[in-house]
Each structure stands twice: as structure tokens, then as C-alpha cells.
Short mmCIF file of C-alpha atoms and ligand atoms in Angstrom, two decimals:
data_model
loop_
_atom_site.label_atom_id
_atom_site.label_comp_id
_atom_site.label_asym_id
_atom_site.label_seq_id
_atom_site.Cartn_x
_atom_site.Cartn_y
_atom_site.Cartn_z
CA MET A 200 -32.01 12.80 24.00
CA SER A 201 -29.66 10.53 24.41
CA GLN A 202 -30.07 7.61 24.09
CA ALA A 203 -28.93 4.67 26.79
CA PRO A 204 -26.87 1.98 26.23
CA GLY A 205 -29.05 -0.88 25.80
CA ARG A 206 -32.55 0.19 25.35
CA LYS A 207 -34.36 0.34 21.80
CA PRO A 208 -34.53 3.56 20.04
CA ARG A 209 -37.30 5.29 20.34
CA VAL A 210 -38.62 6.92 16.62
CA VAL A 211 -42.38 8.83 17.07
CA LEU A 212 -43.77 8.52 13.81
CA GLY A 213 -45.64 11.13 12.93
CA VAL A 214 -48.83 10.25 10.30
CA GLY A 215 -49.99 12.60 7.74
CA GLY A 216 -53.27 13.07 6.30
CA GLY A 217 -53.29 11.76 2.73
CA ILE A 218 -53.38 8.75 0.93
CA ALA A 219 -50.55 8.19 1.81
CA ALA A 220 -50.33 6.69 4.66
CA TYR A 221 -51.29 3.34 4.47
CA LYS A 222 -47.79 3.04 3.89
CA ALA A 223 -47.00 5.14 7.19
CA CYS A 224 -47.69 0.61 8.72
CA GLU A 225 -44.77 -0.46 6.15
CA VAL A 226 -42.57 2.53 7.47
CA LEU A 227 -43.14 1.20 11.36
CA ARG A 228 -42.99 -2.65 10.74
CA GLY A 229 -39.93 -1.94 9.53
CA LEU A 230 -38.48 -0.35 12.16
CA THR A 231 -40.25 -2.71 15.26
CA GLU A 232 -39.25 -5.99 13.30
CA SER A 233 -35.86 -3.90 13.12
CA GLY A 234 -35.70 -3.18 17.10
CA HIS A 235 -36.92 0.25 17.58
CA ASP A 236 -39.65 1.73 19.86
CA VAL A 237 -42.36 3.75 17.85
CA ARG A 238 -44.91 5.18 18.88
CA VAL A 239 -47.55 6.77 16.50
CA VAL A 240 -48.76 9.49 16.45
CA PRO A 241 -51.14 9.84 13.78
CA THR A 242 -54.13 13.53 12.88
CA ASP A 243 -57.01 13.39 12.87
CA ALA A 244 -56.95 13.22 8.72
CA ALA A 245 -54.33 11.18 8.63
CA LEU A 246 -56.95 8.51 10.64
CA ASN A 247 -59.61 8.87 7.27
CA PHE A 248 -56.98 6.65 5.95
CA VAL A 249 -56.01 4.25 8.52
CA GLY A 250 -57.55 3.60 11.73
CA ALA A 251 -56.24 3.70 14.49
CA ALA A 252 -56.72 0.35 15.77
CA THR A 253 -53.70 -0.69 13.05
CA PHE A 254 -51.57 1.11 14.65
CA GLU A 255 -52.40 0.32 17.95
CA ALA A 256 -51.46 -3.30 16.68
CA LEU A 257 -48.53 -2.77 14.83
CA SER A 258 -46.71 -0.89 17.71
CA GLY A 259 -47.97 -2.17 20.08
CA HIS A 260 -48.86 1.60 21.63
CA PRO A 261 -52.34 3.42 22.68
CA VAL A 262 -52.72 6.39 19.16
CA HIS A 263 -54.19 9.58 19.81
CA THR A 264 -54.20 12.64 18.22
CA GLY A 265 -54.77 15.20 19.93
CA VAL A 266 -53.51 16.50 23.63
CA PHE A 267 -56.55 16.19 25.41
CA SER A 268 -56.45 13.00 26.19
CA ASP A 269 -54.62 12.16 28.64
CA VAL A 270 -53.83 15.12 29.41
CA PRO A 271 -52.75 13.64 33.41
CA SER A 272 -49.20 12.37 30.68
CA VAL A 273 -49.31 15.98 29.48
CA GLN A 274 -48.43 13.77 26.19
CA HIS A 275 -46.87 16.42 23.63
CA VAL A 276 -44.54 17.16 26.41
CA ARG A 277 -43.27 13.00 27.27
CA ILE A 278 -43.31 11.96 23.90
CA GLY A 279 -41.33 14.90 21.62
CA HIS A 280 -38.26 14.26 25.09
CA GLU A 281 -38.32 10.72 24.77
CA ALA A 282 -37.79 10.55 21.11
CA ASP A 283 -34.74 10.41 19.43
CA LEU A 284 -36.18 10.79 16.25
CA VAL A 285 -39.26 11.62 14.82
CA LEU A 286 -40.33 10.61 11.21
CA VAL A 287 -43.31 12.74 9.62
CA VAL A 288 -45.08 10.00 6.92
CA PRO A 289 -46.62 11.44 4.64
CA ALA A 290 -45.66 15.01 5.73
CA THR A 291 -48.87 16.84 3.80
CA ALA A 292 -48.02 20.22 2.52
CA ASP A 293 -50.57 21.05 5.06
CA LEU A 294 -48.31 19.90 8.28
CA LEU A 295 -45.36 20.63 6.71
CA ALA A 296 -46.57 24.91 6.45
CA ARG A 297 -48.14 24.32 10.17
CA ALA A 298 -44.46 22.73 11.53
CA ALA A 299 -42.75 25.41 9.18
CA HIS A 300 -44.99 28.28 11.50
CA GLY A 301 -44.97 26.70 14.69
CA ARG A 302 -49.01 25.38 15.25
CA ALA A 303 -49.29 23.24 18.12
CA ASP A 304 -53.24 23.27 17.55
CA ASP A 305 -52.45 18.74 17.39
CA LEU A 306 -50.55 15.93 19.34
CA LEU A 307 -48.90 15.14 16.65
CA THR A 308 -47.27 19.82 15.99
CA GLY A 309 -47.12 19.93 19.99
CA THR A 310 -44.71 17.08 19.59
CA LEU A 311 -42.72 18.21 16.95
CA LEU A 312 -42.33 21.98 18.53
CA MET A 313 -41.19 19.62 21.70
CA ALA A 314 -38.90 17.12 19.84
CA ARG A 315 -35.27 18.16 19.80
CA CYS A 316 -33.69 15.23 18.54
CA PRO A 317 -33.07 14.83 14.52
CA VAL A 318 -36.75 15.46 12.78
CA ALA A 319 -37.43 14.04 8.51
CA PHE A 320 -40.54 15.23 6.54
CA PHE A 321 -41.13 12.39 3.79
CA PRO A 322 -43.58 14.95 1.20
CA ALA A 323 -46.27 13.35 -0.25
CA MET A 324 -48.66 15.62 -2.18
CA HIS A 325 -49.75 16.75 -5.54
CA THR A 326 -46.53 17.80 -8.07
CA GLU A 327 -48.73 21.17 -8.20
CA MET A 328 -48.92 21.81 -3.95
CA TRP A 329 -45.10 20.67 -3.85
CA GLN A 330 -43.73 22.57 -6.22
CA HIS A 331 -46.44 25.86 -4.88
CA PRO A 332 -44.42 28.98 -3.83
CA ALA A 333 -46.21 28.48 -0.20
CA THR A 334 -44.53 24.91 -0.28
CA ARG A 335 -40.92 25.79 -1.54
CA ASP A 336 -41.24 28.65 0.97
CA ASN A 337 -42.42 26.30 3.66
CA VAL A 338 -39.55 23.37 3.44
CA ALA A 339 -37.15 25.94 3.29
CA LEU A 340 -37.85 28.42 6.55
CA LEU A 341 -38.02 24.41 8.60
CA ARG A 342 -34.43 23.16 6.59
CA SER A 343 -33.58 26.63 7.54
CA ARG A 344 -33.65 25.39 11.23
CA GLY A 345 -31.71 22.19 10.50
CA LEU A 346 -34.76 19.64 9.89
CA VAL A 347 -34.98 17.39 7.66
CA VAL A 348 -37.37 17.41 4.65
CA THR A 349 -36.30 14.66 2.10
CA GLU A 350 -37.37 14.83 -1.59
CA PRO A 351 -40.36 12.80 -2.61
CA ASP A 352 -39.87 10.42 -5.14
CA SER A 353 -40.89 10.64 -8.70
CA GLY A 354 -43.84 8.60 -10.38
CA ARG A 355 -47.61 8.07 -10.17
CA LEU A 356 -49.41 9.79 -7.70
CA THR A 357 -52.88 9.64 -6.60
CA GLY A 358 -55.55 10.15 -9.36
CA VAL A 359 -54.13 10.37 -13.08
CA ASP A 360 -51.48 12.98 -12.68
CA SER A 361 -47.52 11.46 -12.11
CA GLY A 362 -44.53 13.40 -11.42
CA PRO A 363 -42.25 14.58 -8.05
CA GLY A 364 -44.68 13.77 -4.66
CA ARG A 365 -45.07 10.71 -4.66
CA LEU A 366 -44.04 8.96 -1.07
CA ALA A 367 -40.20 7.72 -1.28
CA ASP A 368 -40.32 3.99 -1.04
CA PRO A 369 -41.08 3.01 3.06
CA ARG A 370 -37.85 0.81 2.95
CA GLU A 371 -35.28 3.63 1.72
CA ILE A 372 -37.67 5.75 4.43
CA VAL A 373 -36.41 2.44 7.30
CA ASP A 374 -33.57 3.72 5.70
CA LEU A 375 -32.62 7.03 6.03
CA ALA A 376 -34.78 6.72 9.79
CA LYS A 377 -31.37 4.05 10.96
CA LEU A 378 -29.29 6.73 9.55
CA LEU A 379 -30.18 10.04 11.60
CA LEU A 380 -30.19 7.51 14.45
CA ALA A 381 -26.61 6.72 14.06
CA ALA A 382 -25.39 10.08 12.64
CA PRO A 383 -27.91 12.91 13.06
CA ASP A 384 -25.89 15.48 11.53
CA ALA A 385 -25.58 12.90 8.12
CA LEU A 386 -28.63 14.75 5.56
CA PRO A 387 -27.32 18.80 5.76
CA ARG A 388 -28.55 20.34 2.33
CA ASP A 389 -24.53 20.85 1.49
CA LEU A 390 -25.07 19.40 -2.06
CA GLU A 391 -27.21 21.94 -3.47
CA GLY A 392 -25.65 23.43 -6.71
CA LEU A 393 -23.98 20.24 -7.45
CA ARG A 394 -24.39 16.99 -10.37
CA VAL A 395 -23.80 13.99 -9.46
CA VAL A 396 -23.30 11.30 -11.39
CA VAL A 397 -23.03 7.26 -9.37
CA SER A 398 -22.90 3.76 -10.83
CA ALA A 399 -23.96 1.14 -8.60
CA GLY A 400 -24.47 -2.56 -8.82
CA GLY A 401 -22.73 -5.33 -10.96
CA THR A 402 -22.18 -5.72 -14.88
CA ARG A 403 -23.20 -8.70 -16.80
CA GLU A 404 -21.49 -9.64 -19.92
CA PRO A 405 -23.60 -11.84 -22.39
CA LEU A 406 -22.16 -15.24 -23.64
CA ASP A 407 -25.68 -16.06 -25.26
CA PRO A 408 -28.35 -15.23 -24.89
CA VAL A 409 -29.50 -16.72 -21.48
CA ARG A 410 -25.73 -17.42 -20.22
CA TYR A 411 -23.65 -14.58 -19.08
CA LEU A 412 -20.54 -13.45 -16.82
CA GLY A 413 -21.32 -11.51 -13.74
CA ASN A 414 -20.21 -11.09 -9.94
CA ARG A 415 -22.19 -11.17 -6.73
CA SER A 416 -22.58 -6.98 -6.35
CA SER A 417 -26.18 -6.39 -4.66
CA GLY A 418 -26.24 -2.02 -5.74
CA LYS A 419 -26.32 -1.43 -2.05
CA GLN A 420 -23.25 0.75 -1.68
CA GLY A 421 -24.08 2.87 -4.78
CA TYR A 422 -27.49 2.92 -4.49
CA ALA A 423 -26.96 4.55 -0.63
CA LEU A 424 -24.97 7.08 -1.85
CA ALA A 425 -26.94 8.31 -4.32
CA ARG A 426 -30.07 8.13 -1.83
CA VAL A 427 -28.04 9.88 0.36
CA ALA A 428 -26.94 12.54 -2.02
CA ALA A 429 -30.10 12.99 -3.39
CA GLN A 430 -31.59 14.13 0.79
CA ARG A 431 -28.38 16.33 0.68
CA GLY A 432 -29.37 18.49 -2.25
CA ALA A 433 -27.63 17.26 -5.41
CA ASP A 434 -28.90 16.42 -8.86
CA VAL A 435 -27.64 13.02 -8.99
CA THR A 436 -28.45 10.44 -11.36
CA LEU A 437 -27.75 7.04 -10.98
CA VAL A 438 -26.26 4.83 -14.22
CA ALA A 439 -27.55 1.14 -12.82
CA ALA A 440 -26.11 -2.11 -13.57
CA HIS A 441 -27.83 -5.63 -12.20
CA THR A 442 -28.90 -5.09 -8.85
CA VAL A 443 -30.42 -7.08 -5.88
CA ASP A 444 -35.03 -6.29 -5.94
CA LEU A 445 -33.53 -2.58 -4.22
CA PRO A 446 -35.94 1.29 -4.39
CA GLY A 447 -35.55 3.72 -6.91
CA PRO A 448 -33.44 6.68 -5.13
CA ALA A 449 -36.43 8.96 -4.54
CA GLY A 450 -35.26 12.65 -5.97
CA ALA A 451 -32.75 10.84 -8.54
CA THR A 452 -32.90 9.65 -12.50
CA VAL A 453 -31.91 6.42 -12.70
CA ARG A 454 -30.38 4.67 -15.14
CA HIS A 455 -30.57 1.62 -15.74
CA VAL A 456 -27.59 -0.03 -17.82
CA SER A 457 -26.04 -4.12 -18.35
CA THR A 458 -22.56 -4.34 -19.31
CA ALA A 459 -19.19 -2.95 -18.82
CA GLU A 460 -19.71 -1.46 -22.05
CA GLN A 461 -22.70 -0.44 -21.72
CA LEU A 462 -22.09 1.16 -18.37
CA ALA A 463 -19.09 2.67 -19.86
CA GLU A 464 -21.43 4.94 -22.28
CA ALA A 465 -23.75 6.01 -20.01
CA VAL A 466 -21.62 7.39 -17.09
CA ARG A 467 -18.48 9.15 -20.12
CA ALA A 468 -22.29 10.96 -21.48
CA GLU A 469 -23.41 11.71 -17.63
CA ALA A 470 -19.78 12.64 -16.74
CA GLU A 471 -19.95 15.57 -19.33
CA ARG A 472 -21.65 17.94 -17.10
CA ALA A 473 -20.72 15.97 -13.65
CA ASP A 474 -19.12 18.28 -10.42
CA VAL A 475 -18.97 15.02 -9.30
CA VAL A 476 -18.60 11.34 -10.34
CA VAL A 477 -18.56 8.43 -8.27
CA MET A 478 -17.26 4.67 -9.19
CA ALA A 479 -19.30 2.41 -6.92
CA ALA A 480 -20.96 -0.07 -9.83
CA ALA A 481 -18.91 -4.23 -10.13
CA VAL A 482 -17.46 -3.33 -13.35
CA ALA A 483 -16.49 -6.84 -15.32
CA ASP A 484 -12.92 -6.65 -16.03
CA PHE A 485 -13.20 -9.19 -19.07
CA ARG A 486 -16.78 -10.02 -21.57
CA PRO A 487 -16.45 -12.93 -23.50
CA ALA A 488 -14.70 -11.79 -26.82
CA SER A 489 -17.97 -13.22 -29.38
CA ARG A 490 -21.48 -13.34 -28.50
CA ALA A 491 -23.53 -16.86 -29.96
CA GLU A 492 -26.45 -15.15 -31.34
CA HIS A 493 -28.53 -19.39 -30.26
CA LYS A 494 -28.01 -20.60 -26.96
CA ILE A 495 -24.42 -22.77 -26.42
CA LYS A 496 -25.37 -26.19 -27.18
CA LYS A 497 -23.91 -29.68 -25.30
CA THR A 498 -22.45 -31.61 -27.82
CA ASP A 499 -22.76 -35.57 -28.06
CA ASP A 500 -19.18 -35.63 -27.77
CA GLY A 501 -18.37 -34.61 -24.53
CA GLY A 502 -17.15 -31.92 -24.92
CA ALA A 503 -16.66 -27.83 -23.13
CA PRO A 504 -17.11 -25.02 -25.17
CA THR A 505 -13.44 -22.79 -24.46
CA VAL A 506 -14.28 -19.20 -23.58
CA ASP A 507 -12.50 -16.68 -25.18
CA LEU A 508 -12.30 -12.76 -22.72
CA VAL A 509 -11.46 -9.98 -23.67
CA ARG A 510 -10.98 -7.11 -21.64
CA ASN A 511 -13.68 -4.48 -20.86
CA PRO A 512 -12.30 -0.48 -20.43
CA ASP A 513 -11.50 0.60 -17.54
CA ILE A 514 -14.32 3.55 -16.40
CA LEU A 515 -13.09 5.10 -13.97
CA ALA A 516 -9.48 5.61 -15.46
CA GLY A 517 -11.03 6.83 -18.45
CA LEU A 518 -13.01 9.04 -15.87
CA VAL A 519 -9.60 10.26 -14.91
CA GLU A 520 -8.18 10.93 -17.93
CA ASN A 521 -10.96 12.75 -19.46
CA ARG A 522 -11.86 14.78 -15.99
CA ARG A 523 -12.15 18.65 -16.22
CA PRO A 524 -10.22 20.22 -12.97
CA ASP A 525 -13.10 20.64 -11.05
CA GLN A 526 -14.18 17.49 -11.34
CA ILE A 527 -14.33 15.02 -8.01
CA VAL A 528 -13.78 11.71 -9.41
CA VAL A 529 -14.38 8.68 -6.43
CA GLY A 530 -13.17 5.14 -6.95
CA PHE A 531 -14.17 2.25 -4.97
CA ALA A 532 -11.64 -0.64 -4.34
CA ALA A 533 -12.59 -4.24 -3.30
CA GLU A 534 -9.62 -5.44 -1.70
CA THR A 535 -8.01 -8.69 0.19
CA GLY A 536 -4.73 -8.82 1.64
CA ASP A 537 -2.40 -11.13 0.64
CA ALA A 538 1.43 -11.92 0.74
CA GLY A 539 2.44 -9.02 -1.03
CA GLY A 540 0.93 -6.15 1.26
CA ASP A 541 -2.54 -6.08 2.62
CA VAL A 542 -5.63 -4.21 2.11
CA LEU A 543 -3.94 -0.44 3.04
CA HIS A 544 -1.06 -1.61 1.15
CA HIS A 545 -3.25 -2.69 -1.81
CA ALA A 546 -5.16 -0.17 -1.88
CA ARG A 547 -2.50 2.78 -2.22
CA ALA A 548 -1.08 1.24 -5.22
CA LYS A 549 -4.83 0.84 -6.28
CA LEU A 550 -5.11 4.80 -5.60
CA LYS A 551 -1.75 6.45 -7.34
CA ARG A 552 -2.56 3.55 -10.42
CA LYS A 553 -6.51 4.85 -11.57
CA GLY A 554 -5.24 8.81 -10.19
CA ALA A 555 -9.21 8.64 -8.52
CA ASP A 556 -9.46 12.26 -5.61
CA LEU A 557 -10.32 9.95 -3.58
CA LEU A 558 -10.76 5.41 -3.36
CA VAL A 559 -12.92 4.19 -0.76
CA VAL A 560 -11.79 0.71 0.18
CA ASN A 561 -13.52 -2.11 1.30
CA ALA A 562 -12.42 -5.49 2.86
CA VAL A 563 -14.30 -8.03 0.83
CA GLY A 564 -14.34 -12.27 1.30
CA GLU A 565 -15.41 -13.81 4.26
CA GLY A 566 -19.51 -11.93 4.34
CA LYS A 567 -17.75 -8.95 3.92
CA ALA A 568 -19.36 -6.32 1.52
CA PHE A 569 -20.51 -8.25 -0.29
CA GLU A 570 -25.09 -8.44 0.21
CA VAL A 571 -24.05 -7.30 2.84
CA GLU A 572 -26.42 -4.35 4.85
CA ASP A 573 -23.06 -3.00 7.01
CA ASN A 574 -19.64 -1.79 5.36
CA SER A 575 -16.79 -0.66 7.06
CA GLY A 576 -13.62 0.60 5.61
CA TRP A 577 -11.60 3.33 4.77
CA LEU A 578 -10.87 6.74 2.88
CA LEU A 579 -8.10 7.47 0.95
CA GLY A 580 -7.14 11.04 -0.90
CA ALA A 581 -5.30 11.94 -2.78
CA ASP A 582 -3.81 13.79 -0.78
CA GLY A 583 -2.49 11.23 1.27
CA THR A 584 -5.83 11.70 3.62
CA GLU A 585 -6.80 8.04 5.59
CA VAL A 586 -9.66 8.02 7.47
CA PRO A 587 -10.95 4.61 9.10
CA ILE A 588 -14.42 3.98 8.17
CA PRO A 589 -16.28 2.65 11.07
CA PHE A 590 -18.92 -0.82 10.92
CA GLY A 591 -22.22 0.05 10.41
CA ALA A 592 -24.21 0.60 7.55
CA LYS A 593 -24.04 1.41 3.92
CA ALA A 594 -25.93 4.60 3.75
CA GLN A 595 -23.30 5.83 6.80
CA LEU A 596 -20.39 4.98 4.82
CA ALA A 597 -22.40 6.89 1.91
CA ALA A 598 -22.55 9.66 4.67
CA ALA A 599 -18.97 9.82 4.63
CA VAL A 600 -17.89 9.56 1.55
CA TRP A 601 -20.34 12.56 0.80
CA ASP A 602 -18.74 13.67 3.76
CA ALA A 603 -15.02 14.22 1.77
CA VAL A 604 -15.94 15.31 -1.08
CA ALA A 605 -17.96 18.61 0.18
CA SER A 606 -14.58 19.03 1.90
CA LEU A 607 -12.15 18.76 -1.15
CA ARG A 608 -15.16 21.27 -2.55
CA LYS A 609 -14.07 23.50 -0.11
CA THR A 610 -10.86 23.11 -0.25
CA GLN A 611 -10.84 23.45 -4.12
CA GLY A 612 -13.36 27.06 -3.37
CA GLY A 613 -15.93 24.95 -4.71
N1 CTP S 966 -13.47 -0.30 -12.47
C1 CTP S 966 -13.66 0.25 -13.35
N2 CTP S 966 -13.87 0.20 -15.36
C2 CTP S 966 -13.32 -2.26 -14.96
C3 CTP S 966 -13.03 -1.99 -13.19
C4 CTP S 966 -13.46 -1.42 -12.84
O1 CTP S 966 -14.72 1.46 -13.58
N3 CTP S 966 -13.55 -2.43 -15.68
C5 CTP S 966 -13.76 0.99 -11.29
C6 CTP S 966 -14.25 0.13 -10.50
O2 CTP S 966 -15.48 0.95 -10.01
C7 CTP S 966 -13.94 0.82 -9.31
C8 CTP S 966 -12.61 0.77 -9.33
O3 CTP S 966 -12.56 0.50 -10.77
O4 CTP S 966 -14.12 2.26 -9.20
C9 CTP S 966 -12.13 -0.43 -8.38
O5 CTP S 966 -12.24 -1.61 -9.47
P1 CTP S 966 -11.99 -2.88 -8.75
O6 CTP S 966 -12.49 -4.37 -9.04
O7 CTP S 966 -11.54 -3.31 -7.10
O8 CTP S 966 -10.46 -2.86 -9.28
P2 CTP S 966 -9.41 -3.14 -10.48
O9 CTP S 966 -9.38 -2.20 -11.30
O10 CTP S 966 -10.26 -4.02 -10.99
O11 CTP S 966 -7.79 -4.08 -9.64
P3 CTP S 966 -7.53 -5.53 -9.31
O12 CTP S 966 -8.69 -6.32 -10.31
O13 CTP S 966 -6.35 -4.95 -9.47
O14 CTP S 966 -8.69 -5.70 -7.92
#
């Protein structure tokens, strides 16, 4: 159903009967606070974990679980028809099975059969259940019909066990929901079998045990790239320098580093087995020539120390130099125009200089790109293509980058 301009996007939040149901409340809150009209449709089992009153209070709508409540309004038809997006949080093994096989034995599964908008399942279950052939088949079946079944997170589960099967962080779910509302085709499973390395965040170059030279990178763009790649089926390693507080992308392996040299070492090691490397990190070009062993103290003469800087390695240039013929290297350019030329002029020169296959160009300064939620820019290809990326969420820019990578792989016959 197409969304009339000016009205709030309508999201159906299906809630399955698992302990992670309580996290659906955070998703609900995140969506309503960002201007979405959310209708919660729990299963009967979900109400063992969270009461209907909680969902009703947070959504501002009545909550029903069966098709026999409010019969005259034929709820599953109305809710399914009116939705712009259906999310299932958490998607239990049972719910995935019922959805895959077209069951319609409660309001949620009936609604899923009625919906013609994007549908995304966010699984949560014990690792054995997630990895069971029955669940694997159900997930494959749902994905083959174009529905999104996301990768769960890995970590502590309900009991003493830990492994894949943890519900993705609610902030990540809200982020992906917004992506699907803006770009319904943003999460195809087109990166399966690809090994991807993404760097993110800003490096810190220590001056002494308490001080460092750093930058304002939030890491949000790199995390969005890793998040979207993992949900498109890639095997993702995220090499993360310093960022604001961000949820680790579900389905990705995260390696934390601090300095440019550590980032260089980690990215080089991971790149050896990668098909695609994306350098979204804000790497310090210089570092203090030496790091004081003890905190640098003020002196009585009122003077100030001088800091000598040395150059850090250009990681992107090194990756390009050592890349395999079938490896794709993507760089970022944060540019401001100046008397020498506009943003694109500098970006074209940088793409040539760096020799990457793709360069994502962000216009920076005046509140653009750093520490903000939205980004715009251009995607420049080594083949001369220049695609503008409209202003939108960082996940949307990430999806555009992966679209470009996927089409590059196709032209390479990959
Ligand atoms: N980069 C890198 N190693 C560095 C510096 C930057 O790998 N030591 C990467 C960044 O991750 C980004 C790209 O190079 O993908 C461009 O970074 P940017 O800071 O915009 O460009 P610089 O190379 O620093 O060029 P300039 O200072 O001329 O803008």
C-alpha cells in the first residue's frame, strides 16, 4: 500500500512468544518516538511475557491476538492492508514455521498473509533451534519469497548458553525498519558467500597515558555498512576504532582497535581473505612521534610542550597496492570545497590518487556528515560513473554502496 504524503508511516509490530518479547517494547518506543503509527499484534504466547496493557499504552491502539475479537472490522484484513511495513520481533522458531507454511491460526499469521508491504522477521531463539534444519528450511523458504529474515545477534541467551540466536539490538531493529520504509528493496540476500571487511570510527593517537589526538567520527556510517552487508548475507568483519555508543551489528564479527597502526594491522590481516574492503574509518593522518610514558605535567616556567608528529600509513593506498585482481576496495572521502575546486573536483582527484574501485564522497562541514544521522553524497566509480546519493539515513547510503558493489561483482563475473 502506498503511503499518502504527510501521514505517519504505519507499522505493524508482530510479537512472538519468546523472552525477547520485552525488547519489542523498546522497538515500539523507538518507532513511535520517531513519528510512526505502530499497531502491536502479539501472539497469545507473547502475552505470557508482556501484558497487552503495556503494548496498548505504548502504541495508543487496542491489542488483540485472535481473529475473533472485533469481528465486524475483519481485523487481519484491515491491519494487513493498511500496513506500510510489518515487523516480527521476536520471530520465534514456531512463528517462522507458521509463517513459512502459510498458517493463519491467529491474528498475526493472518495479518502476515494479508500484507503486501515489506515484511521483516527478527529471530530470537536458542542456537540449536536457529541452526536446526527445520528452521533453516523455513528461513530459506521465507527469504525465497522476498521476505526479510534478519540474522540474529550472537551472545548470551536466556539460560546459561550463548551463541547465535540473540535478538538484534532494538536500536538496530528500528534502524532497519526505517531503511525498509524508505527503500523496500534495500535488503536482498545478494551478498551471500562474500567476505567483507568494513572499518569504522575514529582512531586515537596517544600523547601520554591520558591524552590523545582524535577526531569527531561517530562510526555510524561504518556500522551501517556492516549492518546492511550482514543482513544482505555477507560474512562481515567490522574493524571498529572509537565510536559513539552503537549496537554491534547483528551477524557481524567486531574487532575493536584504537590507533591508526592497530587499525592498519587489523584491516590488512582481515583483507587477506576478503572479497570487499570498505574503509569508512576516519584514520588520523599523523600521530605524535613519541608517546610519553607518564602524564605530561605543566612546568613552572609557564611554557607548553611542542608535539612532533609523524605520518601514519595510508591504509587505503596500501590495500589498493596489495589487492587481488578480484578484490573490490571502497574508500571514503570527506571533502569541503575550496578555492581550488568544489567537493566533486577534489573527490575525483582523490579517487585517481587512491586507486580505489569506488569512492563514497561526503560533503562535510557545517553540521554535515559527522555526528549526524543523515548523509548525502556521491558514489564515484573507477570506471567514471558518478551516482548522486540523496539525503537520507546512513543505512540508506550503506545500501547504495552495497548495490554498487553487487553490480561491480556482476560486471567482474563474480
Ligand atoms: N584513509 C586511510 N589511511 C589514512 C587516511 C585515510 O586508509 N591514513 C582512508 C579513509 O578511511 C578514507 C580515505 O582514506 O577511506 C580518505 O580519507 P580522507 O581523510 O578523506 O582523505 P586523505 O587521504 O586524508 O586526504 P586529504 O587529507 O587530502 O583530504
